[in-house]
Amino acid sequence: MLGRSLVILSQWLLVAIGLVQAQAASQTKMNVLYIVVDDLRPDLEPYGQSMVHTPNIAALAKKSLIFDRAYCQFAFCAPSRNSFMTGRRPDATQCWNFVDHFRETTGQNWTTMPEYFKKNGYFSTGVGKLYHPNLPPKGDPPSWSDFADFPYVNPSPLGCPNNTAWCSLDPKAYNFSDIETLNEGLRRMQYASKNLSVPFFLGVGFHKPHLPFRSPIGFIEMYPPAKEIAVAKHKAFPEKAPTIAWNSCLAGGHRYKDVTQHRDYTIPMEDDEAKALRKAYYAAISFTDSLVGKLMAELEALGQADNTIISFHADHGWQLGEHNMWCKMSNFELGVRVPWMVHVPGLEHRSKPGTCTIHGTLTPSSKFDILHHMLCSPSCQP
C-alpha cells in the first residue's frame, strides 16, 4: 500500500486550520502545538506495540486522526527537517546532508510552515530540535515572531558517561536537554496564553530516543530484564540485496564502548547487546512520552486544550537490528516510516480512533482532495 509522505504535513495543518475556522461561528483562529520527535519509529501503543509504555501519546491518539503509513522524505535528520518545515521535497531544497540548507540553495525567499503562521497573525515560536542545529543557521530567524526576545532554542544534546550507547541517570545529577526543551516550551505556551491576544504556533522538538539511549532513572525500570526483550525478527541482511543498501551505523560508525564494532554486513550484533539496546530505546521513548504528557497537561491547565490543534510526528524511523542495521540511514521500511497523528478540536467525530491510510500521490492540485478524503471517506469515519 502506498502511504502519505510527510511533505503534506504543512499543507495539512494550514488547510485544517482554514477548515476549522470556516466551521466555527466565531471565526476564532485555533492555536497549533507542533511536536516533532527524533529517531522515533512507530513503536507506540496506538500502532499496536504493546511492549512500549506510551500512555500520554496513546491518549492523544484516541482523539486524533492516525496515519498508519506515513513516510519521511529522507531518512536523515537535516534533509527530512528541511523538507517538512518547508513542505518541499529534497529535490527542491537541495539538502542531502549536514552541510546544505534550503536558505542557501534554492529557498532564500521561501515561506516556511511557522513563518506562514507568523505572516497570518500568529505568535510563532519554537524550541528544541525542529530544524537540525544550524541548518538553517540560528533555527531560521524568519520563521519566528519576536526573534530577539524569543530566539529559537536548541539545547545541546548530551551523551552518556564513559561514552556508552545507553544509560539511566539521576536527573538531579545529570542534565537532560529534553527537560530543558519541555520547560522552555511550557514557558512560551504560558506567555502566549496569558499575555497575547493572538493565537500561537508553538513548535517543540524532542531529541530522544536519539542515540545514545539516555533516560532518567525510573523509565528503564518500566521494562522487564533485557534477557526477556525480543531481538529483531529479521536480523540478517537480505540475501542478494545490494550492499550499498546497508549502513554500518551503530555497529561500525559510532564507537560506543559497550558495543562490539562490526563493519561487515554479514555479522549481526550479539543478542545480549541487542536486547540491552532495544530495552534502552524503549525507555527513551517512554521518557519522551512523559514530556508529551506534561505539554498536554499544561494546555488543559491554561484552558487551551479545546482551542489547540496538535500534530505529533517523527523526522524519520530507526532500525533496531533489522537487516543488521542500527540506524535510520536506509530506505528500508523501518528507516523511513514514521508515526503521525493530528488532533483538531471539534473534528473528533469525523475520524474514528484507529488508523487511516491515504492512497495516491500528492500534487499541488490534489492536496484539498486528499484532505477531503482524510476527513470524509468511509475509512476515516466511525
XYZ file of C-alpha atoms in Angstrom:
382
model
C 0.000 0.000 0.000
C 1.187 3.481 -0.782
C 1.113 5.839 2.178
C 1.290 9.587 2.524
C 4.634 11.298 2.832
C 5.409 13.888 5.474
C 5.698 16.526 2.779
C 1.936 17.025 3.138
C 2.284 17.928 6.795
C 2.475 21.701 6.441
C -0.281 21.722 3.841
C -2.499 19.590 6.068
C -2.076 21.869 9.058
C -2.745 25.032 7.112
C -5.807 23.675 5.356
C -7.102 22.106 8.584
C -6.954 25.450 10.326
C -8.842 27.065 7.480
C -11.447 24.325 7.672
C -11.896 24.740 11.406
C -12.164 28.496 11.022
C -14.821 28.160 8.356
C -16.851 25.829 10.575
C -16.589 27.994 13.684
C -19.291 30.599 14.016
C -16.910 32.901 15.848
C -14.222 32.501 13.190
C -11.664 32.328 16.030
C -8.269 31.031 14.958
C -7.022 27.987 16.824
C -3.573 27.617 18.342
C -1.202 24.984 16.969
C 1.063 22.750 19.064
C 3.518 21.069 16.716
C 5.541 18.223 18.289
C 8.456 16.563 16.478
C 10.424 13.610 17.884
C 13.829 12.446 16.689
C 14.543 8.877 15.501
C 11.132 7.551 16.542
C 9.820 4.511 14.700
C 6.127 3.629 15.219
C 6.850 1.549 18.339
C 3.908 3.101 20.155
C 0.739 1.732 21.694
C -1.522 3.316 19.018
C 0.436 1.348 16.396
C -0.072 -1.985 18.123
C 3.225 -2.122 20.021
C 2.168 -3.318 23.462
C 5.719 -3.621 24.795
C 6.387 0.129 24.857
C 4.784 2.262 27.599
C 3.393 5.428 25.970
C 0.165 6.291 27.834
C 0.245 10.000 27.002
C 0.781 9.515 23.280
C -1.934 6.842 23.379
C -4.323 9.349 24.996
C -3.571 11.869 22.250
C -4.096 9.183 19.616
C -7.576 8.365 20.906
C -8.792 11.812 19.845
C -6.633 12.121 16.722
C -6.532 11.064 13.101
C -3.722 8.484 12.912
C -1.707 7.902 9.759
C -0.742 4.253 9.585
C 1.537 4.594 6.573
C 3.359 7.904 6.861
C 6.870 8.145 5.448
C 9.581 10.760 5.641
C 11.190 12.174 2.506
C 14.737 11.275 3.546
C 15.906 9.095 6.441
C 18.406 11.618 7.773
C 17.784 14.490 10.185
C 18.641 17.677 8.285
C 17.222 16.708 4.862
C 13.978 15.442 6.422
C 13.506 18.538 8.572
C 14.312 20.931 5.736
C 11.647 19.072 3.793
C 8.726 19.037 6.225
C 9.390 22.536 7.561
C 9.120 23.934 4.030
C 6.632 21.448 2.540
C 9.079 20.654 -0.275
C 10.922 17.520 -1.319
C 14.724 17.258 -1.017
C 14.914 17.588 -4.803
C 13.693 21.142 -4.262
C 15.510 22.003 -1.018
C 18.809 20.560 -2.321
C 19.560 19.477 1.242
C 21.003 15.964 1.367
C 23.445 16.102 4.297
C 24.616 18.082 7.340
C 26.125 20.819 5.166
C 23.447 22.403 2.986
C 20.116 24.005 3.882
C 17.280 25.485 1.840
C 18.066 29.149 2.631
C 21.445 28.902 0.871
C 20.360 26.715 -2.047
C 17.008 27.334 -3.715
C 14.769 28.669 -0.948
C 16.106 32.071 0.096
C 12.627 33.587 -0.169
C 10.529 30.558 0.697
C 7.874 30.813 3.397
C 8.291 28.047 5.963
C 5.431 26.488 7.885
C 5.954 28.507 11.112
C 6.625 31.607 9.030
C 3.285 31.205 7.307
C 1.549 31.314 10.669
C 3.583 34.362 11.659
C 2.506 36.150 8.474
C -1.116 35.331 9.252
C -1.375 36.834 12.687
C 0.069 34.082 14.888
C 2.738 34.311 17.548
C 5.164 31.783 16.051
C 7.779 30.336 18.381
C 9.880 27.190 18.582
C 12.129 25.296 20.950
C 14.167 22.101 20.744
C 15.058 20.109 17.669
C 12.680 21.277 14.930
C 15.259 22.239 12.353
C 18.528 20.361 12.566
C 21.003 22.526 14.536
C 22.217 25.433 12.360
C 20.573 24.103 9.202
C 19.398 26.820 8.607
C 21.599 28.921 10.935
C 20.131 30.010 14.271
C 16.986 27.977 13.644
C 15.945 30.229 10.731
C 15.009 33.638 12.278
C 12.428 34.450 9.526
C 10.319 31.531 10.794
C 9.688 33.024 14.221
C 7.978 36.015 15.834
C 9.915 38.487 18.010
C 13.143 36.579 17.396
C 15.192 38.971 19.548
C 13.048 38.275 22.617
C 12.110 34.672 21.785
C 15.029 33.152 19.873
C 14.824 29.628 18.608
C 16.358 27.464 21.346
C 18.050 24.156 20.605
C 19.713 22.787 23.764
C 22.850 20.754 23.144
C 22.215 17.003 23.458
C 24.415 15.232 25.980
C 25.930 11.782 25.905
C 26.294 9.030 28.476
C 29.154 8.854 30.966
C 32.128 6.895 29.617
C 30.710 7.115 26.079
C 28.311 4.195 26.349
C 25.388 3.676 23.950
C 22.768 3.816 26.699
C 22.415 4.910 30.302
C 19.865 5.543 33.029
C 20.773 8.623 35.087
C 19.553 10.684 38.008
C 18.096 13.915 36.508
C 19.099 15.755 39.678
C 22.748 14.966 38.999
C 22.787 14.964 35.184
C 21.331 17.450 32.751
C 18.715 16.282 30.213
C 18.328 18.651 27.272
C 14.793 17.422 26.565
C 13.728 18.527 30.041
C 15.151 21.967 29.215
C 13.198 21.895 25.950
C 9.999 20.996 27.794
C 10.426 23.755 30.378
C 11.125 26.396 27.758
C 8.186 25.179 25.683
C 5.906 25.430 28.722
C 7.184 28.942 29.432
C 6.376 30.081 25.910
C 2.981 28.409 25.990
C 2.193 30.196 29.249
C 3.433 33.526 27.936
C 1.381 33.302 24.743
C -1.749 32.154 26.600
C -1.626 34.787 29.332
C -0.145 37.839 27.606
C -1.105 37.816 23.939
C -4.370 38.452 22.155
C -3.347 36.424 19.098
C -3.186 32.621 18.666
C 0.134 30.828 18.910
C 2.053 28.341 16.821
C 4.377 26.509 19.215
C 6.877 24.008 17.859
C 8.516 21.636 20.352
C 11.212 19.217 19.202
C 12.341 16.381 21.477
C 15.703 14.690 20.882
C 15.148 11.265 22.438
C 15.059 8.402 21.533
C 18.109 9.517 19.513
C 21.394 7.799 20.391
C 22.716 7.481 22.992
C 19.586 5.995 24.520
C 19.655 8.165 27.643
C 16.741 8.382 30.066
C 16.184 9.384 33.700
C 16.079 6.726 36.385
C 12.649 5.123 36.546
C 11.981 4.649 32.840
C 14.182 1.670 32.101
C 12.720 0.065 35.234
C 9.343 0.008 33.434
C 10.635 -2.849 31.293
C 11.466 -6.496 32.011
C 15.060 -7.743 32.248
C 16.955 -7.393 28.983
C 17.070 -11.164 28.525
C 13.265 -11.081 28.074
C 13.341 -8.421 25.354
C 12.861 -9.776 21.840
C 15.521 -9.179 19.216
C 14.769 -8.234 15.616
C 12.796 -10.855 13.714
C 14.957 -10.461 10.612
C 18.494 -9.862 11.872
C 20.354 -10.815 8.720
C 20.904 -8.554 5.773
C 18.684 -9.796 2.915
C 20.291 -12.253 0.548
C 21.149 -10.829 -2.869
C 20.356 -7.297 -1.699
C 22.883 -4.713 -2.947
C 25.440 -3.972 -0.244
C 25.045 -0.236 -0.891
C 21.658 -0.575 0.857
C 23.443 -1.436 4.126
C 24.817 1.117 6.578
C 27.256 0.172 9.321
C 25.689 2.758 11.663
C 25.955 1.897 15.339
C 27.865 -1.302 14.631
C 30.632 0.485 12.765
C 30.412 4.249 12.626
C 29.649 5.054 16.290
C 32.370 3.872 18.645
C 30.413 3.311 21.838
C 32.456 1.416 24.380
C 29.716 -1.069 25.215
C 29.004 -2.101 21.626
C 31.151 -4.572 19.720
C 32.318 -2.998 16.482
C 31.375 -4.790 13.258
C 31.948 -3.273 9.843
C 30.766 -6.355 7.959
C 27.070 -6.553 6.988
C 27.163 -10.337 7.391
C 27.868 -10.222 11.155
C 24.820 -9.363 13.334
C 25.174 -7.837 16.782
C 25.298 -10.286 19.680
C 21.862 -10.932 21.180
C 22.765 -9.743 24.673
C 23.960 -6.381 23.325
C 20.914 -6.100 21.055
C 18.453 -6.835 23.862
C 20.022 -4.225 26.163
C 19.945 -1.586 23.432
C 16.348 -2.292 22.453
C 15.263 -2.040 26.091
C 17.078 1.288 26.457
C 15.482 2.613 23.237
C 12.031 1.765 24.595
C 12.865 3.522 27.875
C 13.911 6.635 25.959
C 10.560 6.597 24.144
C 8.748 6.371 27.486
C 10.774 9.347 28.729
C 9.654 11.416 25.738
C 6.077 10.228 26.266
C 6.181 11.681 29.772
C 7.251 15.055 28.344
C 4.391 14.974 25.821
C 2.039 14.316 28.725
C 3.258 17.454 30.502
C 2.627 19.546 27.381
C -0.922 18.167 27.203
C -1.499 18.819 30.907
C -0.377 22.433 30.578
C -2.729 23.010 27.655
C -5.558 21.837 29.918
C -4.389 23.960 32.844
C -4.266 27.074 30.661
C -7.730 26.414 29.222
C -6.302 25.972 25.719
C -6.967 22.287 25.108
C -10.231 22.888 23.241
C -8.656 25.620 21.149
C -5.406 23.967 20.029
C -4.645 21.771 17.043
C -1.934 19.207 17.863
C 0.325 17.490 15.358
C 2.741 14.770 16.504
C 5.249 13.032 14.250
C 8.878 11.899 13.907
C 11.543 13.087 11.494
C 12.304 9.525 10.346
C 12.349 5.986 11.645
C 15.011 3.784 13.187
C 16.202 0.192 12.829
C 16.878 -1.838 15.958
C 18.888 -4.629 14.385
C 16.532 -5.322 11.485
C 18.612 -6.258 8.417
C 21.655 -5.972 10.688
C 21.311 -2.187 10.979
C 21.106 0.118 13.996
C 20.316 3.471 12.438
C 17.972 5.443 10.221
C 20.089 5.928 7.097
C 18.383 3.467 4.778
C 15.379 3.138 2.516
C 14.074 0.066 4.308
C 10.584 0.362 5.795
C 11.694 0.992 9.368
C 14.157 3.666 8.295
C 11.556 5.836 6.569
C 8.233 5.024 8.248
C 7.135 7.410 10.990
C 4.260 7.812 13.445
C 1.999 10.767 12.663
C -1.242 11.852 14.287
C -3.262 15.075 14.141
C -5.861 16.259 16.654
C -8.311 19.005 15.655
C -10.777 20.033 18.398
C -14.331 19.750 17.150
C -13.498 17.210 14.448
C -13.080 14.158 16.653
C -16.392 12.809 15.377
C -15.112 12.924 11.798
C -12.464 10.242 12.317
C -12.520 7.004 14.253
C -9.886 6.134 16.856
C -7.501 3.910 14.973
C -5.755 4.311 11.668
C -6.259 5.822 8.263
C -4.241 5.143 5.134
C -4.232 7.682 2.315
C -3.516 6.351 -1.167
C -2.180 8.153 -4.170
C 0.438 10.742 -4.959
C 0.352 14.303 -3.710
C 0.394 17.077 -6.270
C -0.219 20.785 -5.671
C -3.671 20.465 -7.179
C -4.620 17.389 -5.161
C -3.987 18.480 -1.573
C -7.533 19.667 -0.954
C -8.953 16.442 -2.362
C -6.650 14.458 -0.060
C -7.798 16.483 2.953
C -11.419 15.856 1.974
C -10.631 12.145 1.716
C -8.981 12.136 5.148
C -11.935 13.766 6.836
C -14.850 12.398 4.881
C -14.062 8.948 3.466
C -15.638 5.812 4.998
C -12.191 4.545 6.062
C -11.768 7.550 8.361
C -15.264 7.800 9.832
C -16.985 5.942 12.672
